[in-house]
mmCIF file of C-alpha atoms and ligand atoms in Angstrom:
data_model
loop_
_atom_site.group_PDB
_atom_site.id
_atom_site.type_symbol
_atom_site.label_atom_id
_atom_site.label_comp_id
_atom_site.label_asym_id
_atom_site.label_seq_id
_atom_site.Cartn_x
_atom_site.Cartn_y
_atom_site.Cartn_z
ATOM 1 C CA MET A 1 7.191 -26.292 20.725
ATOM 2 C CA GLU A 2 8.878 -22.950 20.131
ATOM 3 C CA GLU A 3 6.527 -20.175 19.110
ATOM 4 C CA LYS A 4 6.957 -19.068 15.407
ATOM 5 C CA VAL A 5 8.351 -15.705 14.821
ATOM 6 C CA LEU A 6 6.477 -12.971 12.955
ATOM 7 C CA TYR A 7 8.134 -9.761 11.738
ATOM 8 C CA SER A 8 6.732 -6.692 9.997
ATOM 9 C CA ALA A 9 7.174 -2.873 9.761
ATOM 10 C CA ALA A 10 5.868 0.285 8.288
ATOM 11 C CA GLN A 11 7.672 3.446 7.264
ATOM 12 C CA PRO A 12 6.962 6.812 9.077
ATOM 13 C CA SER A 13 7.115 8.480 5.702
ATOM 14 C CA GLY A 14 3.716 10.028 5.730
ATOM 15 C CA ASN A 15 0.203 9.643 7.222
ATOM 16 C CA LEU A 16 -0.791 6.005 7.238
ATOM 17 C CA THR A 17 -3.824 5.145 5.019
ATOM 18 C CA ILE A 18 -6.671 2.669 5.427
ATOM 19 C CA GLY A 19 -4.567 0.510 2.971
ATOM 20 C CA ASN A 20 -1.811 0.222 5.576
ATOM 21 C CA TYR A 21 -4.374 -0.667 8.197
ATOM 22 C CA ILE A 22 -6.186 -3.295 6.208
ATOM 23 C CA GLY A 23 -3.275 -4.720 4.316
ATOM 24 C CA ALA A 24 -0.948 -4.908 7.328
ATOM 25 C CA ILE A 25 -1.578 -3.438 10.812
ATOM 26 C CA ARG A 26 -4.988 -5.069 11.417
ATOM 27 C CA ASN A 27 -3.422 -8.393 10.698
ATOM 28 C CA TRP A 28 -0.515 -7.835 13.044
ATOM 29 C CA VAL A 29 -3.029 -7.266 15.722
ATOM 30 C CA ASN A 30 -4.874 -10.450 14.965
ATOM 31 C CA LEU A 31 -1.646 -12.484 14.881
ATOM 32 C CA GLN A 32 0.097 -11.016 17.961
ATOM 33 C CA HIS A 33 -1.232 -13.762 20.366
ATOM 34 C CA GLU A 34 -0.154 -16.653 18.234
ATOM 35 C CA PHE A 35 3.428 -15.705 17.475
ATOM 36 C CA THR A 36 6.538 -14.077 18.853
ATOM 37 C CA CYS A 37 6.080 -10.762 17.118
ATOM 38 C CA TYR A 38 8.470 -7.970 16.167
ATOM 39 C CA TYR A 39 6.934 -4.751 14.876
ATOM 40 C CA ALA A 40 9.216 -2.096 13.757
ATOM 41 C CA ILE A 41 8.967 1.579 12.580
ATOM 42 C CA ALA A 42 11.148 1.530 9.575
ATOM 43 C CA ASP A 43 12.765 5.106 9.757
ATOM 44 C CA MET A 44 15.857 3.944 7.849
ATOM 45 C CA HIS A 45 13.743 2.934 4.981
ATOM 46 C CA ALA A 46 11.880 6.285 5.084
ATOM 47 C CA ILE A 47 15.015 8.336 4.508
ATOM 48 C CA THR A 48 15.532 6.705 1.076
ATOM 49 C CA VAL A 49 13.117 9.516 0.068
ATOM 50 C CA ARG A 50 13.791 13.000 1.416
ATOM 51 C CA GLN A 51 12.323 13.558 4.805
ATOM 52 C CA ASP A 52 12.113 16.619 7.019
ATOM 53 C CA PRO A 53 14.154 15.585 10.196
ATOM 54 C CA ALA A 54 11.821 17.140 12.737
ATOM 55 C CA GLN A 55 8.816 15.766 11.030
ATOM 56 C CA LEU A 56 10.463 12.288 10.737
ATOM 57 C CA ARG A 57 11.085 12.292 14.447
ATOM 58 C CA HIS A 58 7.503 13.268 15.230
ATOM 59 C CA ARG A 59 6.056 10.815 12.796
ATOM 60 C CA THR A 60 7.956 8.050 14.365
ATOM 61 C CA LEU A 61 6.398 8.622 17.687
ATOM 62 C CA GLU A 62 3.085 9.118 16.068
ATOM 63 C CA LEU A 63 3.405 5.704 14.375
ATOM 64 C CA ALA A 64 4.307 4.032 17.639
ATOM 65 C CA ALA A 65 1.173 5.555 19.124
ATOM 66 C CA LEU A 66 -0.894 4.407 16.170
ATOM 67 C CA TYR A 67 0.378 0.874 16.295
ATOM 68 C CA ILE A 68 -0.883 0.692 19.988
ATOM 69 C CA ALA A 69 -4.070 2.528 19.195
ATOM 70 C CA CYS A 70 -4.878 0.033 16.490
ATOM 71 C CA GLY A 71 -4.570 -2.827 19.019
ATOM 72 C CA ILE A 72 -0.854 -3.772 19.123
ATOM 73 C CA ASP A 73 -0.189 -4.732 22.721
ATOM 74 C CA PRO A 74 3.396 -3.726 23.641
ATOM 75 C CA ALA A 75 3.347 -6.260 26.422
ATOM 76 C CA GLN A 76 2.809 -9.019 23.853
ATOM 77 C CA CYS A 77 5.142 -7.937 21.106
ATOM 78 C CA THR A 78 8.474 -6.114 20.561
ATOM 79 C CA LEU A 79 7.705 -2.694 19.289
ATOM 80 C CA TYR A 80 10.755 -0.665 18.327
ATOM 81 C CA VAL A 81 12.347 1.918 16.004
ATOM 82 C CA GLN A 82 14.547 0.264 13.299
ATOM 83 C CA SER A 83 17.540 2.903 13.597
ATOM 84 C CA ASN A 84 17.699 2.155 17.300
ATOM 85 C CA VAL A 85 19.128 -1.325 16.538
ATOM 86 C CA SER A 86 22.320 -0.950 14.619
ATOM 87 C CA ALA A 87 22.419 -4.631 13.668
ATOM 88 C CA HIS A 88 19.933 -3.843 10.815
ATOM 89 C CA ALA A 89 22.515 -1.592 9.007
ATOM 90 C CA GLU A 90 25.303 -4.060 9.765
ATOM 91 C CA LEU A 91 23.553 -7.104 8.416
ATOM 92 C CA ALA A 92 22.470 -5.210 5.379
ATOM 93 C CA TRP A 93 26.156 -4.522 4.602
ATOM 94 C CA VAL A 94 27.004 -8.096 4.618
ATOM 95 C CA LEU A 95 23.914 -9.069 2.580
ATOM 96 C CA ASN A 96 24.913 -6.439 -0.022
ATOM 97 C CA THR A 97 27.789 -8.547 -0.945
ATOM 98 C CA LEU A 98 25.417 -11.362 -1.933
ATOM 99 C CA THR A 99 23.023 -9.192 -3.881
ATOM 100 C CA TYR A 100 23.490 -8.269 -7.468
ATOM 101 C CA VAL A 101 23.068 -4.699 -8.880
ATOM 102 C CA GLY A 102 21.043 -6.057 -11.803
ATOM 103 C CA GLU A 103 18.391 -7.721 -9.592
ATOM 104 C CA MET A 104 18.018 -4.533 -7.572
ATOM 105 C CA GLU A 105 17.693 -2.456 -10.613
ATOM 106 C CA ARG A 106 14.778 -4.738 -11.699
ATOM 107 C CA MET A 107 12.663 -4.320 -8.568
ATOM 108 C CA THR A 108 9.318 -2.746 -9.281
ATOM 109 C CA GLN A 109 9.418 -0.363 -6.327
ATOM 110 C CA PHE A 110 12.886 0.869 -7.293
ATOM 111 C CA LYS A 111 11.735 1.603 -10.807
ATOM 112 C CA ASP A 112 8.596 3.313 -9.675
ATOM 113 C CA LYS A 113 10.297 5.496 -7.054
ATOM 114 C CA SER A 114 13.165 6.362 -9.467
ATOM 115 C CA LEU A 115 10.500 7.692 -11.912
ATOM 116 C CA LYS A 116 8.757 9.586 -9.198
ATOM 117 C CA HIS A 117 11.907 11.164 -7.771
ATOM 118 C CA PRO A 118 14.256 11.395 -10.743
ATOM 119 C CA GLU A 119 16.314 14.079 -8.905
ATOM 120 C CA ASN A 120 17.107 11.694 -5.985
ATOM 121 C CA VAL A 121 17.812 8.124 -7.305
ATOM 122 C CA ASN A 122 20.146 7.365 -4.396
ATOM 123 C CA MET A 123 21.900 4.171 -3.383
ATOM 124 C CA GLY A 124 19.576 3.745 -0.332
ATOM 125 C CA LEU A 125 16.608 3.650 -2.699
ATOM 126 C CA MET A 126 18.255 0.799 -4.670
ATOM 127 C CA ASP A 127 19.347 -0.905 -1.550
ATOM 128 C CA TYR A 128 15.963 -0.780 0.120
ATOM 129 C CA PRO A 129 15.140 -4.484 -0.377
ATOM 130 C CA VAL A 130 18.435 -5.572 1.122
ATOM 131 C CA LEU A 131 17.761 -3.562 4.286
ATOM 132 C CA MET A 132 14.384 -5.116 4.402
ATOM 133 C CA ALA A 133 15.900 -8.502 3.988
ATOM 134 C CA ALA A 134 18.204 -7.738 6.984
ATOM 135 C CA ASP A 135 15.170 -6.639 9.036
ATOM 136 C CA ILE A 136 13.467 -9.916 8.494
ATOM 137 C CA LEU A 137 16.400 -12.253 8.630
ATOM 138 C CA LEU A 138 17.973 -10.887 11.861
ATOM 139 C CA TYR A 139 15.023 -12.244 13.885
ATOM 140 C CA GLN A 140 14.863 -15.734 12.252
ATOM 141 C CA THR A 141 11.400 -14.835 11.073
ATOM 142 C CA ASP A 142 8.863 -17.501 9.937
ATOM 143 C CA LEU A 143 6.114 -15.221 8.755
ATOM 144 C CA VAL A 144 5.900 -11.596 7.387
ATOM 145 C CA PRO A 145 2.408 -10.161 7.202
ATOM 146 C CA VAL A 146 2.314 -7.431 4.429
ATOM 147 C CA GLY A 147 0.263 -6.091 1.592
ATOM 148 C CA ILE A 148 0.665 -7.500 -1.816
ATOM 149 C CA ASP A 149 3.060 -4.606 -2.893
ATOM 150 C CA GLN A 150 5.796 -6.095 -0.679
ATOM 151 C CA ARG A 151 5.776 -9.669 -2.235
ATOM 152 C CA GLN A 152 8.624 -8.988 -4.520
ATOM 153 C CA HIS A 153 10.715 -7.853 -1.546
ATOM 154 C CA LEU A 154 9.935 -11.015 0.323
ATOM 155 C CA GLU A 155 11.014 -13.131 -2.576
ATOM 156 C CA ILE A 156 14.293 -11.395 -2.811
ATOM 157 C CA THR A 157 14.672 -11.830 0.994
ATOM 158 C CA ARG A 158 14.381 -15.575 0.579
ATOM 159 C CA ASP A 159 16.767 -15.615 -2.338
ATOM 160 C CA ILE A 160 19.426 -13.687 -0.401
ATOM 161 C CA ALA A 161 18.903 -15.858 2.660
ATOM 162 C CA ALA A 162 19.245 -19.046 0.612
ATOM 163 C CA ARG A 163 22.380 -17.671 -1.050
ATOM 164 C CA PHE A 164 23.956 -16.957 2.224
ATOM 165 C CA ASN A 165 23.016 -20.386 3.685
ATOM 166 C CA ASN A 166 24.509 -22.069 0.547
ATOM 167 C CA ARG A 167 27.703 -20.263 0.750
ATOM 168 C CA TYR A 168 28.299 -20.198 4.487
ATOM 169 C CA GLY A 169 26.194 -22.925 5.892
ATOM 170 C CA GLU A 170 22.709 -22.931 7.495
ATOM 171 C CA THR A 171 22.247 -19.531 9.096
ATOM 172 C CA PHE A 172 18.991 -17.965 8.283
ATOM 173 C CA ARG A 173 15.440 -19.226 8.413
ATOM 174 C CA LEU A 174 13.553 -18.787 5.182
ATOM 175 C CA PRO A 175 10.489 -16.558 5.793
ATOM 176 C CA GLU A 176 7.105 -16.884 4.301
ATOM 177 C CA GLY A 177 4.775 -14.014 3.347
ATOM 178 C CA TYR A 178 1.451 -13.769 5.081
ATOM 179 C CA ILE A 179 -0.708 -11.904 2.571
ATOM 180 C CA VAL A 180 -4.441 -12.028 3.222
ATOM 181 C CA LYS A 181 -6.554 -12.158 0.125
ATOM 182 C CA GLU A 182 -9.084 -9.627 1.209
ATOM 183 C CA GLY A 183 -7.569 -6.239 1.638
ATOM 184 C CA ALA A 184 -4.039 -7.175 0.410
ATOM 185 C CA LYS A 185 -4.359 -4.230 -2.016
ATOM 186 C CA ILE A 186 -6.617 -1.312 -1.299
ATOM 187 C CA ASN A 187 -6.621 1.079 -4.310
ATOM 188 C CA SER A 188 -6.723 4.797 -4.812
ATOM 189 C CA LEU A 189 -10.147 6.326 -4.622
ATOM 190 C CA GLN A 190 -9.326 8.613 -7.671
ATOM 191 C CA ASP A 191 -7.417 6.055 -9.711
ATOM 192 C CA PRO A 192 -8.782 2.678 -8.647
ATOM 193 C CA LEU A 193 -6.324 0.617 -10.860
ATOM 194 C CA HIS A 194 -3.553 1.770 -8.669
ATOM 195 C CA LYS A 195 -2.531 1.259 -5.016
ATOM 196 C CA MET A 196 -3.713 3.717 -2.315
ATOM 197 C CA SER A 197 -0.469 5.232 -1.117
ATOM 198 C CA LYS A 198 0.584 7.473 1.781
ATOM 199 C CA SER A 199 2.665 9.564 -0.578
ATOM 200 C CA ASP A 200 -0.062 10.252 -3.195
ATOM 201 C CA GLU A 201 -0.109 13.921 -4.147
ATOM 202 C CA ASN A 202 -3.829 13.934 -4.592
ATOM 203 C CA PRO A 203 -5.324 14.166 -1.053
ATOM 204 C CA ASN A 204 -8.617 12.771 -2.287
ATOM 205 C CA ALA A 205 -6.935 9.600 -3.488
ATOM 206 C CA SER A 206 -6.138 8.219 -0.047
ATOM 207 C CA VAL A 207 -8.144 7.942 3.226
ATOM 208 C CA TYR A 208 -5.740 8.611 6.061
ATOM 209 C CA LEU A 209 -6.102 7.100 9.407
ATOM 210 C CA SER A 210 -5.985 10.539 10.823
ATOM 211 C CA ASP A 211 -8.998 11.854 8.680
ATOM 212 C CA ASP A 212 -11.967 13.173 10.578
ATOM 213 C CA ARG A 213 -15.544 12.033 9.813
ATOM 214 C CA ASP A 214 -16.403 14.750 7.441
ATOM 215 C CA THR A 215 -13.170 14.314 5.440
ATOM 216 C CA VAL A 216 -13.718 10.564 5.199
ATOM 217 C CA MET A 217 -17.274 11.183 3.982
ATOM 218 C CA ARG A 218 -16.229 13.717 1.458
ATOM 219 C CA LYS A 219 -13.507 11.505 0.004
ATOM 220 C CA PHE A 220 -15.831 8.505 -0.357
ATOM 221 C CA LYS A 221 -18.513 10.745 -1.961
ATOM 222 C CA ARG A 222 -15.941 11.829 -4.567
ATOM 223 C CA ALA A 223 -14.547 8.400 -5.167
ATOM 224 C CA VAL A 224 -14.327 7.490 -8.794
ATOM 225 C CA THR A 225 -16.954 4.823 -9.848
ATOM 226 C CA ASP A 226 -18.792 4.355 -13.176
ATOM 227 C CA SER A 227 -22.116 5.151 -14.667
ATOM 228 C CA ASP A 228 -24.172 2.057 -14.282
ATOM 229 C CA ASN A 229 -25.217 2.547 -10.649
ATOM 230 C CA CYS A 230 -25.111 -1.085 -9.769
ATOM 231 C CA VAL A 231 -23.116 -2.190 -6.656
ATOM 232 C CA VAL A 232 -21.334 -5.296 -7.833
ATOM 233 C CA ALA A 233 -17.627 -6.272 -7.986
ATOM 234 C CA SER A 234 -16.146 -7.046 -11.407
ATOM 235 C CA GLU A 235 -13.067 -6.351 -13.424
ATOM 236 C CA GLU A 236 -14.806 -3.799 -15.524
ATOM 237 C CA LYS A 237 -15.807 -1.906 -12.359
ATOM 238 C CA PRO A 238 -12.545 -1.158 -10.417
ATOM 239 C CA GLY A 239 -13.867 1.766 -8.534
ATOM 240 C CA VAL A 240 -16.884 0.034 -7.130
ATOM 241 C CA THR A 241 -14.868 -3.174 -6.608
ATOM 242 C CA ASN A 242 -12.398 -1.203 -4.564
ATOM 243 C CA LEU A 243 -15.139 0.314 -2.393
ATOM 244 C CA LEU A 244 -16.735 -3.088 -1.905
ATOM 245 C CA ASN A 245 -13.317 -4.510 -0.775
ATOM 246 C CA ILE A 246 -12.955 -1.517 1.644
ATOM 247 C CA TYR A 247 -16.467 -1.894 2.964
ATOM 248 C CA SER A 248 -16.228 -5.638 3.467
ATOM 249 C CA ALA A 249 -12.850 -5.279 5.162
ATOM 250 C CA PHE A 250 -14.149 -2.716 7.606
ATOM 251 C CA LYS A 251 -17.372 -4.573 8.192
ATOM 252 C CA ASN A 252 -15.680 -7.989 8.470
ATOM 253 C CA CYS A 253 -18.064 -9.476 5.875
ATOM 254 C CA THR A 254 -17.516 -10.976 2.448
ATOM 255 C CA VAL A 255 -17.752 -8.935 -0.863
ATOM 256 C CA ALA A 256 -20.683 -11.157 -1.772
ATOM 257 C CA GLU A 257 -22.539 -10.278 1.442
ATOM 258 C CA ALA A 258 -21.845 -6.595 0.891
ATOM 259 C CA GLU A 259 -23.155 -6.854 -2.759
ATOM 260 C CA LYS A 260 -26.299 -8.351 -1.468
ATOM 261 C CA GLN A 261 -26.782 -5.700 1.135
ATOM 262 C CA PHE A 262 -26.716 -3.002 -1.559
ATOM 263 C CA GLU A 263 -28.829 -4.738 -4.044
ATOM 264 C CA GLY A 264 -31.174 -2.251 -5.690
ATOM 265 C CA LYS A 265 -29.375 0.672 -3.997
ATOM 266 C CA GLY A 266 -27.486 3.352 -5.827
ATOM 267 C CA TYR A 267 -23.961 4.646 -5.512
ATOM 268 C CA GLY A 268 -25.036 7.601 -3.286
ATOM 269 C CA ASP A 269 -26.327 5.345 -0.506
ATOM 270 C CA PHE A 270 -23.436 2.959 -0.965
ATOM 271 C CA LYS A 271 -20.769 5.654 -0.667
ATOM 272 C CA THR A 272 -22.369 7.047 2.385
ATOM 273 C CA ALA A 273 -22.428 3.531 4.034
ATOM 274 C CA VAL A 274 -18.786 2.977 3.192
ATOM 275 C CA GLY A 275 -17.893 6.309 4.606
ATOM 276 C CA GLU A 276 -19.707 5.797 7.776
ATOM 277 C CA THR A 277 -18.403 2.363 8.257
ATOM 278 C CA VAL A 278 -14.724 3.559 7.910
ATOM 279 C CA ALA A 279 -15.265 6.630 9.994
ATOM 280 C CA ASP A 280 -16.799 4.453 12.836
ATOM 281 C CA VAL A 281 -13.694 2.339 12.923
ATOM 282 C CA LEU A 282 -11.251 5.285 12.794
ATOM 283 C CA ALA A 283 -12.802 7.406 15.469
ATOM 284 C CA PRO A 284 -11.808 5.269 18.494
ATOM 285 C CA ILE A 285 -8.331 4.692 17.040
ATOM 286 C CA GLN A 286 -7.829 8.438 16.659
ATOM 287 C CA ALA A 287 -8.975 9.139 20.170
ATOM 288 C CA GLU A 288 -6.654 6.502 21.586
ATOM 289 C CA GLN A 289 -3.623 7.673 19.582
ATOM 290 C CA LYS A 290 -4.170 11.246 20.831
ATOM 291 C CA ARG A 291 -4.351 9.955 24.391
ATOM 292 C CA LEU A 292 -1.125 8.056 24.002
ATOM 293 C CA LEU A 293 0.663 10.907 22.374
ATOM 294 C CA ALA A 294 -0.012 13.098 25.411
ATOM 295 C CA ASP A 295 2.252 10.725 27.383
ATOM 296 C CA LYS A 296 5.588 10.785 25.564
ATOM 297 C CA GLN A 297 7.429 9.140 28.425
ATOM 298 C CA TYR A 298 5.146 6.167 28.238
ATOM 299 C CA LEU A 299 5.848 5.749 24.581
ATOM 300 C CA ALA A 300 9.631 6.415 25.052
ATOM 301 C CA ASP A 301 9.649 3.600 27.721
ATOM 302 C CA ILE A 302 7.910 1.116 25.403
ATOM 303 C CA LEU A 303 10.240 1.906 22.514
ATOM 304 C CA LYS A 304 13.273 1.536 24.841
ATOM 305 C CA ARG A 305 12.052 -1.817 26.005
ATOM 306 C CA GLY A 306 11.469 -2.836 22.403
ATOM 307 C CA GLU A 307 14.915 -1.743 21.380
ATOM 308 C CA GLU A 308 16.554 -3.825 24.114
ATOM 309 C CA ASN A 309 14.546 -6.874 23.266
ATOM 310 C CA ALA A 310 15.161 -6.565 19.561
ATOM 311 C CA PHE A 311 18.885 -5.922 20.091
ATOM 312 C CA ARG A 312 19.214 -9.135 22.164
ATOM 313 C CA THR A 313 17.775 -11.332 19.389
ATOM 314 C CA ALA A 314 19.375 -9.378 16.506
ATOM 315 C CA ARG A 315 22.854 -9.530 18.069
ATOM 316 C CA LYS A 316 22.700 -13.276 18.199
ATOM 317 C CA THR A 317 22.156 -13.626 14.483
ATOM 318 C CA LEU A 318 24.617 -10.898 13.588
ATOM 319 C CA SER A 319 27.435 -12.577 15.654
ATOM 320 C CA LYS A 320 26.690 -15.775 13.911
ATOM 321 C CA VAL A 321 26.840 -14.053 10.561
ATOM 322 C CA TYR A 322 30.141 -12.295 11.353
ATOM 323 C CA ARG A 323 31.652 -15.525 12.427
ATOM 324 C CA LYS A 324 30.574 -17.392 9.327
ATOM 325 C CA VAL A 325 31.937 -14.789 6.891
ATOM 326 C CA GLY A 326 35.264 -14.734 8.718
ATOM 327 C CA PHE A 327 35.387 -11.472 10.607
ATOM 328 C CA TYR A 328 37.982 -11.472 13.324
ATOM 329 C CA ARG A 329 36.201 -11.543 16.666
ATOM 330 C CA GLY A 330 39.283 -12.019 18.993
ATOM 331 C CA GLU A 331 40.690 -15.352 20.189
HETATM 332 P P1 TYM B 401 4.811 0.709 3.898
HETATM 333 O O1 TYM B 401 5.154 1.663 5.084
HETATM 334 O O2 TYM B 401 4.778 1.219 2.517
HETATM 335 O O3 TYM B 401 3.522 -0.021 4.230
HETATM 336 C C1 TYM B 401 3.299 -0.713 5.394
HETATM 337 C C2 TYM B 401 2.383 -1.902 5.117
HETATM 338 O O4 TYM B 401 1.138 -1.555 4.524
HETATM 339 C C3 TYM B 401 0.869 -2.309 3.342
HETATM 340 N N1 TYM B 401 0.178 -1.458 2.331
HETATM 341 C C4 TYM B 401 -0.926 -1.849 1.823
HETATM 342 N N2 TYM B 401 -1.730 -2.874 1.873
HETATM 343 C C5 TYM B 401 -2.886 -2.957 1.178
HETATM 344 N N3 TYM B 401 -3.306 -1.890 0.348
HETATM 345 C C6 TYM B 401 -2.603 -0.850 0.198
HETATM 346 N N4 TYM B 401 -2.970 0.188 -0.531
HETATM 347 C C7 TYM B 401 -1.321 -0.657 1.014
HETATM 348 N N5 TYM B 401 -0.334 0.275 1.079
HETATM 349 C C8 TYM B 401 0.538 -0.258 1.948
HETATM 350 C C9 TYM B 401 2.326 -2.695 2.856
HETATM 351 O O5 TYM B 401 2.262 -3.764 2.046
HETATM 352 C C10 TYM B 401 3.070 -2.961 4.133
HETATM 353 O O6 TYM B 401 2.800 -4.236 4.589
HETATM 354 N N6 TYM B 401 9.009 -1.844 3.073
HETATM 355 C C11 TYM B 401 7.817 -1.781 3.935
HETATM 356 C C12 TYM B 401 8.314 -1.613 5.391
HETATM 357 C C13 TYM B 401 9.190 -2.662 5.919
HETATM 358 C C14 TYM B 401 8.959 -3.930 6.134
HETATM 359 C C15 TYM B 401 10.261 -4.498 6.635
HETATM 360 C C16 TYM B 401 7.890 -4.805 5.988
HETATM 361 C C17 TYM B 401 10.574 -2.380 6.141
HETATM 362 N N7 TYM B 401 11.108 -3.518 6.679
HETATM 363 C C18 TYM B 401 10.324 -5.812 6.984
HETATM 364 C C19 TYM B 401 7.964 -6.044 6.389
HETATM 365 C C20 TYM B 401 9.151 -6.585 6.884
HETATM 366 C C21 TYM B 401 7.078 -0.691 3.533
HETATM 367 O O7 TYM B 401 7.404 0.227 2.727
HETATM 368 O O8 TYM B 401 5.860 -0.529 4.026
#
């Protein structure tokens, strides 16, 4: 039987956080042996918010190194840069014609980002989900491992694919999300009712994968909790619940097991343990990323190979789409 296809991507729009790691990249690593996997660096999505060009280029390479340092095996998967495969932009254009302005205006992320960057509500920001649909649909993807914040984008991807199939005949496979319950949403350490984000202005709100041990320890020490000094997860205790989620994700245990471990202990001990656990996982990833970044040619070769591989598959889908919509392709 043909292996199922898995697709996912992250934007090189800032330092990745432990939320990106737990919600997405770690799952990519675990799934890479079971599926035909495509992992992209979504630089075209990143420019929907202003980016410094030199920094964007550098972050793209850093992210490639980070994927590999986290355990993505470039021999097992196709690892590539989105803008290197022009089919993404091309398919997005066609899909635009099947997407309604009203539904894009209603997307949560569009509304959030428009509020955050009122001076730059550009068409790309609004079109973001369509480009994401193009990413996924080009590879006839079965499964998309993402954090919960991307669920709405997956739903619209399925809607657009179904619309195309209805109008032009069976062309796209309808993808399913793969959203693990534990870690699907890691929240801010300073505002635990909201998602931890790589673009948060408060540096204490997010733990970056690049943070050294002292920084990690300091951020967890300052994490917002409550005053009852009891390490249990509950809706009334979002700060402690978030820390328990982080701890159990990094320790590979359940929240219940973590609660048991900290029975009778105060927040001081608990926060120290969370910090140490996270720092222990990050240290080898950081060392490996640094080692990889020292060999730019090696990374360039991997990305080139990825681009060629991705292009081969993407071109097949795009040709089919162009034929179906009636674009002249020669006789
Ligand atoms: P991005 O770069 O914002 O995030 C990358 C992945 O990390 C997940 N994530 C989180 N998971 C748990 N807790 C958090 N605090 C947290 N923050 C982020 C995200 O859900 C995501 O899975 N639009 C995508 C990139 C993309 C994409 C795609 C993904 C472009 N094309 C095609 C899948 C398929 C994004 O902005 O990811």
